[in-house]
């Protein structure tokens, strides 16, 4: 799984997921991404197989995706040992 945050993971930038990435990672879910009002919020709807609909909004598509799939914390660096 990808980390969806702005952070660096092991010194490399983390990629932002596309709608295609989300669909591939969650094949049982349906997605709708839209912005009805110019300069208004962007909404990501997630449709579940049982008919549930969950909406997440933000000022950008990336913000809406990150509201639905919050960034995971990067793993802590390995602890120093006597062999370092």
mmCIF file of N, CA and C in Angstrom:
data_model
loop_
_atom_site.group_PDB
_atom_site.id
_atom_site.type_symbol
_atom_site.label_atom_id
_atom_site.label_comp_id
_atom_site.label_asym_id
_atom_site.label_seq_id
_atom_site.Cartn_x
_atom_site.Cartn_y
_atom_site.Cartn_z
ATOM 1 N N UNK A 1 0.832 -1.202 0.000
ATOM 2 C CA UNK A 1 0.000 0.000 0.000
ATOM 3 C C UNK A 1 0.859 1.241 0.000
ATOM 4 N N UNK A 2 0.365 2.257 -0.619
ATOM 5 C CA UNK A 2 1.085 3.513 -0.665
ATOM 6 C C UNK A 2 0.746 4.380 0.530
ATOM 7 N N UNK A 3 1.657 5.231 0.854
ATOM 8 C CA UNK A 3 1.426 6.263 1.852
ATOM 9 C C UNK A 3 0.972 7.506 1.096
ATOM 10 N N UNK A 4 -0.102 8.166 1.521
ATOM 11 C CA UNK A 4 -0.693 9.249 0.748
ATOM 12 C C UNK A 4 -0.319 10.633 1.258
ATOM 13 N N UNK A 5 0.690 10.772 2.073
ATOM 14 C CA UNK A 5 1.003 12.072 2.653
ATOM 15 C C UNK A 5 2.039 12.849 1.881
ATOM 16 N N UNK A 6 2.300 14.035 2.351
ATOM 17 C CA UNK A 6 3.295 14.912 1.750
ATOM 18 C C UNK A 6 4.700 14.590 2.252
ATOM 19 N N UNK A 7 4.842 13.635 3.115
ATOM 20 C CA UNK A 7 6.115 13.368 3.755
ATOM 21 C C UNK A 7 7.066 12.621 2.825
ATOM 22 N N UNK A 8 8.285 12.502 3.259
ATOM 23 C CA UNK A 8 9.260 11.687 2.555
ATOM 24 C C UNK A 8 9.303 10.331 3.228
ATOM 25 N N UNK A 9 9.449 9.299 2.436
ATOM 26 C CA UNK A 9 9.582 7.961 2.978
ATOM 27 C C UNK A 9 10.942 7.439 2.541
ATOM 28 N N UNK A 10 11.808 7.218 3.493
ATOM 29 C CA UNK A 10 13.174 6.767 3.250
ATOM 30 C C UNK A 10 13.889 7.713 2.289
ATOM 31 N N UNK A 11 13.638 9.022 2.468
ATOM 32 C CA UNK A 11 14.345 10.028 1.702
ATOM 33 C C UNK A 11 13.801 10.287 0.307
ATOM 34 N N UNK A 12 12.716 9.620 -0.066
ATOM 35 C CA UNK A 12 12.137 9.826 -1.394
ATOM 36 C C UNK A 12 10.735 10.417 -1.270
ATOM 37 N N UNK A 13 10.323 11.288 -2.213
ATOM 38 C CA UNK A 13 8.964 11.841 -2.154
ATOM 39 C C UNK A 13 7.930 10.733 -2.321
ATOM 40 N N UNK A 14 6.820 10.884 -1.639
ATOM 41 C CA UNK A 14 5.739 9.899 -1.721
ATOM 42 C C UNK A 14 4.809 10.306 -2.863
ATOM 43 N N UNK A 15 4.465 9.357 -3.707
ATOM 44 C CA UNK A 15 3.579 9.600 -4.835
ATOM 45 C C UNK A 15 2.149 9.787 -4.356
ATOM 46 N N UNK A 16 1.404 10.692 -5.002
ATOM 47 C CA UNK A 16 -0.021 10.871 -4.726
ATOM 48 C C UNK A 16 -0.778 9.870 -5.577
ATOM 49 N N UNK A 17 -1.826 9.233 -5.040
ATOM 50 C CA UNK A 17 -2.566 8.242 -5.827
ATOM 51 C C UNK A 17 -3.496 8.923 -6.831
ATOM 52 N N UNK A 18 -3.635 8.322 -7.990
ATOM 53 C CA UNK A 18 -4.610 8.780 -8.970
ATOM 54 C C UNK A 18 -5.920 8.039 -8.717
ATOM 55 N N UNK A 19 -6.959 8.437 -9.396
ATOM 56 C CA UNK A 19 -8.233 7.731 -9.289
ATOM 57 C C UNK A 19 -8.054 6.290 -9.764
ATOM 58 N N UNK A 20 -7.245 6.084 -10.779
ATOM 59 C CA UNK A 20 -6.963 4.725 -11.242
ATOM 60 C C UNK A 20 -6.271 3.897 -10.164
ATOM 61 N N UNK A 21 -5.341 4.524 -9.418
ATOM 62 C CA UNK A 21 -4.669 3.823 -8.316
ATOM 63 C C UNK A 21 -5.675 3.392 -7.249
ATOM 64 N N UNK A 22 -6.602 4.297 -6.905
ATOM 65 C CA UNK A 22 -7.606 3.967 -5.897
ATOM 66 C C UNK A 22 -8.492 2.812 -6.359
ATOM 67 N N UNK A 23 -8.896 2.851 -7.609
ATOM 68 C CA UNK A 23 -9.753 1.786 -8.146
ATOM 69 C C UNK A 23 -9.029 0.448 -8.149
ATOM 70 N N UNK A 24 -7.741 0.458 -8.486
ATOM 71 C CA UNK A 24 -6.963 -0.784 -8.492
ATOM 72 C C UNK A 24 -6.763 -1.316 -7.079
ATOM 73 N N UNK A 25 -6.549 -0.422 -6.115
ATOM 74 C CA UNK A 25 -6.310 -0.838 -4.730
ATOM 75 C C UNK A 25 -7.585 -1.291 -4.031
ATOM 76 N N UNK A 26 -8.746 -0.814 -4.501
ATOM 77 C CA UNK A 26 -10.027 -1.127 -3.861
ATOM 78 C C UNK A 26 -11.049 -1.522 -4.930
ATOM 79 N N UNK A 27 -10.886 -2.720 -5.527
ATOM 80 C CA UNK A 27 -11.732 -3.098 -6.666
ATOM 81 C C UNK A 27 -13.216 -3.278 -6.333
ATOM 82 N N UNK A 28 -13.576 -3.404 -5.078
ATOM 83 C CA UNK A 28 -14.990 -3.586 -4.719
ATOM 84 C C UNK A 28 -15.710 -2.271 -4.455
ATOM 85 N N UNK A 29 -14.979 -1.162 -4.514
ATOM 86 C CA UNK A 29 -15.579 0.145 -4.248
ATOM 87 C C UNK A 29 -15.761 0.927 -5.542
ATOM 88 N N UNK A 30 -16.800 1.764 -5.575
ATOM 89 C CA UNK A 30 -17.001 2.695 -6.676
ATOM 90 C C UNK A 30 -16.597 4.083 -6.216
ATOM 91 N N UNK A 31 -16.102 4.902 -7.139
ATOM 92 C CA UNK A 31 -15.635 6.240 -6.804
ATOM 93 C C UNK A 31 -16.251 7.264 -7.739
ATOM 94 N N UNK A 32 -16.609 8.416 -7.189
ATOM 95 C CA UNK A 32 -17.050 9.570 -7.972
ATOM 96 C C UNK A 32 -16.297 10.779 -7.444
ATOM 97 N N UNK A 33 -15.669 11.526 -8.332
ATOM 98 C CA UNK A 33 -14.902 12.709 -7.958
ATOM 99 C C UNK A 33 -15.473 13.872 -8.751
ATOM 100 N N UNK A 34 -15.959 14.890 -8.036
ATOM 101 C CA UNK A 34 -16.601 15.995 -8.746
ATOM 102 C C UNK A 34 -16.468 17.308 -7.992
ATOM 103 N N UNK A 35 -16.634 18.402 -8.765
ATOM 104 C CA UNK A 35 -16.664 19.764 -8.229
ATOM 105 C C UNK A 35 -17.740 20.506 -9.018
ATOM 106 N N UNK A 36 -18.879 20.745 -8.401
ATOM 107 C CA UNK A 36 -19.994 21.392 -9.095
ATOM 108 C C UNK A 36 -19.816 22.899 -9.226
ATOM 109 N N UNK A 37 -19.277 23.537 -8.212
ATOM 110 C CA UNK A 37 -19.168 24.993 -8.195
ATOM 111 C C UNK A 37 -17.752 25.430 -8.559
ATOM 112 N N UNK A 38 -17.620 26.369 -9.494
ATOM 113 C CA UNK A 38 -16.280 26.877 -9.798
ATOM 114 C C UNK A 38 -15.615 27.415 -8.527
ATOM 115 N N UNK A 39 -14.380 27.049 -8.321
ATOM 116 C CA UNK A 39 -13.599 27.450 -7.141
ATOM 117 C C UNK A 39 -14.184 26.929 -5.837
ATOM 118 N N UNK A 40 -15.145 26.016 -5.922
ATOM 119 C CA UNK A 40 -15.742 25.424 -4.722
ATOM 120 C C UNK A 40 -15.023 24.147 -4.338
ATOM 121 N N UNK A 41 -15.533 23.469 -3.314
ATOM 122 C CA UNK A 41 -14.875 22.252 -2.858
ATOM 123 C C UNK A 41 -14.994 21.109 -3.876
ATOM 124 N N UNK A 42 -14.053 20.194 -3.792
ATOM 125 C CA UNK A 42 -14.059 18.971 -4.595
ATOM 126 C C UNK A 42 -14.545 17.855 -3.673
ATOM 127 N N UNK A 43 -15.414 17.002 -4.185
ATOM 128 C CA UNK A 43 -15.966 15.917 -3.388
ATOM 129 C C UNK A 43 -15.584 14.573 -3.986
ATOM 130 N N UNK A 44 -15.148 13.671 -3.129
ATOM 131 C CA UNK A 44 -14.898 12.282 -3.502
ATOM 132 C C UNK A 44 -15.976 11.449 -2.822
ATOM 133 N N UNK A 45 -16.790 10.758 -3.611
ATOM 134 C CA UNK A 45 -17.776 9.824 -3.056
ATOM 135 C C UNK A 45 -17.229 8.420 -3.221
ATOM 136 N N UNK A 46 -17.394 7.623 -2.165
ATOM 137 C CA UNK A 46 -16.998 6.218 -2.204
ATOM 138 C C UNK A 46 -18.268 5.404 -2.028
ATOM 139 N N UNK A 47 -18.536 4.521 -2.999
ATOM 140 C CA UNK A 47 -19.736 3.687 -2.999
ATOM 141 C C UNK A 47 -19.341 2.254 -2.659
ATOM 142 N N UNK A 48 -19.979 1.704 -1.626
ATOM 143 C CA UNK A 48 -19.665 0.344 -1.176
ATOM 144 C C UNK A 48 -20.609 -0.660 -1.832
ATOM 145 N N UNK A 49 -20.239 -1.938 -1.856
ATOM 146 C CA UNK A 49 -21.085 -2.957 -2.486
ATOM 147 C C UNK A 49 -22.476 -3.076 -1.840
ATOM 148 N N UNK A 50 -22.586 -2.724 -0.554
ATOM 149 C CA UNK A 50 -23.884 -2.846 0.123
ATOM 150 C C UNK A 50 -24.741 -1.593 -0.018
ATOM 151 N N UNK A 51 -24.337 -0.652 -0.878
ATOM 152 C CA UNK A 51 -25.141 0.543 -1.130
ATOM 153 C C UNK A 51 -24.757 1.754 -0.301
ATOM 154 N N UNK A 52 -23.760 1.641 0.549
ATOM 155 C CA UNK A 52 -23.327 2.782 1.349
ATOM 156 C C UNK A 52 -22.594 3.802 0.487
ATOM 157 N N UNK A 53 -22.785 5.065 0.819
ATOM 158 C CA UNK A 53 -22.093 6.148 0.114
ATOM 159 C C UNK A 53 -21.437 7.035 1.165
ATOM 160 N N UNK A 54 -20.154 7.262 1.020
ATOM 161 C CA UNK A 54 -19.385 8.090 1.937
ATOM 162 C C UNK A 54 -18.754 9.222 1.138
ATOM 163 N N UNK A 55 -18.958 10.454 1.586
ATOM 164 C CA UNK A 55 -18.451 11.626 0.869
ATOM 165 C C UNK A 55 -17.357 12.318 1.685
ATOM 166 N N UNK A 56 -16.310 12.735 0.986
ATOM 167 C CA UNK A 56 -15.188 13.449 1.581
ATOM 168 C C UNK A 56 -14.901 14.656 0.699
ATOM 169 N N UNK A 57 -14.777 15.826 1.305
ATOM 170 C CA UNK A 57 -14.562 17.057 0.534
ATOM 171 C C UNK A 57 -13.290 17.757 0.957
ATOM 172 N N UNK A 58 -12.778 18.567 0.047
ATOM 173 C CA UNK A 58 -11.601 19.380 0.316
ATOM 174 C C UNK A 58 -11.463 20.430 -0.762
ATOM 175 N N UNK A 59 -10.517 21.345 -0.597
ATOM 176 C CA UNK A 59 -10.337 22.406 -1.590
ATOM 177 C C UNK A 59 -9.779 21.902 -2.928
ATOM 178 N N UNK A 60 -9.160 20.711 -2.911
ATOM 179 C CA UNK A 60 -8.602 20.110 -4.123
ATOM 180 C C UNK A 60 -8.950 18.627 -4.146
ATOM 181 N N UNK A 61 -8.755 18.007 -5.306
ATOM 182 C CA UNK A 61 -8.984 16.563 -5.405
ATOM 183 C C UNK A 61 -8.046 15.807 -4.467
ATOM 184 N N UNK A 62 -6.798 16.253 -4.388
ATOM 185 C CA UNK A 62 -5.831 15.603 -3.497
ATOM 186 C C UNK A 62 -6.280 15.686 -2.051
ATOM 187 N N UNK A 63 -6.787 16.837 -1.638
ATOM 188 C CA UNK A 63 -7.260 16.997 -0.259
ATOM 189 C C UNK A 63 -8.459 16.098 0.018
ATOM 190 N N UNK A 64 -9.358 15.943 -0.952
ATOM 191 C CA UNK A 64 -10.514 15.062 -0.771
ATOM 192 C C UNK A 64 -10.071 13.606 -0.647
ATOM 193 N N UNK A 65 -9.109 13.196 -1.462
ATOM 194 C CA UNK A 65 -8.587 11.824 -1.387
ATOM 195 C C UNK A 65 -7.899 11.601 -0.044
ATOM 196 N N UNK A 66 -7.117 12.586 0.404
ATOM 197 C CA UNK A 66 -6.423 12.428 1.679
ATOM 198 C C UNK A 66 -7.390 12.438 2.860
ATOM 199 N N UNK A 67 -8.544 13.102 2.722
ATOM 200 C CA UNK A 67 -9.562 13.034 3.775
ATOM 201 C C UNK A 67 -10.144 11.621 3.855
ATOM 202 N N UNK A 68 -10.298 10.983 2.705
ATOM 203 C CA UNK A 68 -10.837 9.621 2.677
ATOM 204 C C UNK A 68 -9.793 8.580 3.082
ATOM 205 N N UNK A 69 -8.557 8.814 2.691
ATOM 206 C CA UNK A 69 -7.460 7.889 2.971
ATOM 207 C C UNK A 69 -6.340 8.692 3.623
ATOM 208 N N UNK A 70 -6.433 8.942 4.931
ATOM 209 C CA UNK A 70 -5.446 9.791 5.613
ATOM 210 C C UNK A 70 -4.027 9.253 5.461
ATOM 211 N N UNK A 71 -3.060 10.168 5.465
ATOM 212 C CA UNK A 71 -1.661 9.733 5.375
ATOM 213 C C UNK A 71 -1.305 8.815 6.539
ATOM 214 N N UNK A 72 -0.534 7.808 6.227
ATOM 215 C CA UNK A 72 -0.022 6.932 7.283
ATOM 216 C C UNK A 72 1.274 7.516 7.786
ATOM 217 N N UNK A 73 1.522 7.328 9.046
ATOM 218 C CA UNK A 73 2.782 7.806 9.616
ATOM 219 C C UNK A 73 3.931 6.984 9.043
ATOM 220 N N UNK A 74 5.015 7.645 8.752
ATOM 221 C CA UNK A 74 6.205 6.944 8.274
ATOM 222 C C UNK A 74 6.757 6.090 9.411
ATOM 223 N N UNK A 75 7.303 4.940 9.079
ATOM 224 C CA UNK A 75 7.871 4.104 10.146
ATOM 225 C C UNK A 75 9.047 4.817 10.798
ATOM 226 N N UNK A 76 9.243 4.582 12.092
ATOM 227 C CA UNK A 76 10.374 5.230 12.764
ATOM 228 C C UNK A 76 11.687 4.698 12.203
ATOM 229 N N UNK A 77 12.735 5.506 12.247
ATOM 230 C CA UNK A 77 14.031 5.011 11.769
ATOM 231 C C UNK A 77 14.513 3.887 12.679
ATOM 232 N N UNK A 78 15.316 3.002 12.126
ATOM 233 C CA UNK A 78 15.830 1.900 12.954
ATOM 234 C C UNK A 78 16.618 2.463 14.148
ATOM 235 N N UNK A 79 16.469 1.793 15.268
ATOM 236 C CA UNK A 79 17.190 2.199 16.482
ATOM 237 C C UNK A 79 18.673 1.934 16.302
ATOM 238 N N UNK A 80 19.468 2.790 16.870
ATOM 239 C CA UNK A 80 20.924 2.596 16.842
ATOM 240 C C UNK A 80 21.263 1.352 17.656
ATOM 241 N N UNK A 81 22.248 0.647 17.189
ATOM 242 C CA UNK A 81 22.681 -0.529 17.939
ATOM 243 C C UNK A 81 24.189 -0.455 18.182
ATOM 244 N N UNK A 82 24.699 -1.379 18.926
ATOM 245 C CA UNK A 82 26.137 -1.391 19.219
ATOM 246 C C UNK A 82 26.960 -1.677 17.970
ATOM 247 N N UNK A 83 26.319 -2.141 16.915
ATOM 248 C CA UNK A 83 27.029 -2.479 15.672
ATOM 249 C C UNK A 83 27.111 -1.288 14.718
ATOM 250 N N UNK A 84 26.461 -0.164 15.058
ATOM 251 C CA UNK A 84 26.500 1.032 14.178
ATOM 252 C C UNK A 84 27.787 1.789 14.337
#
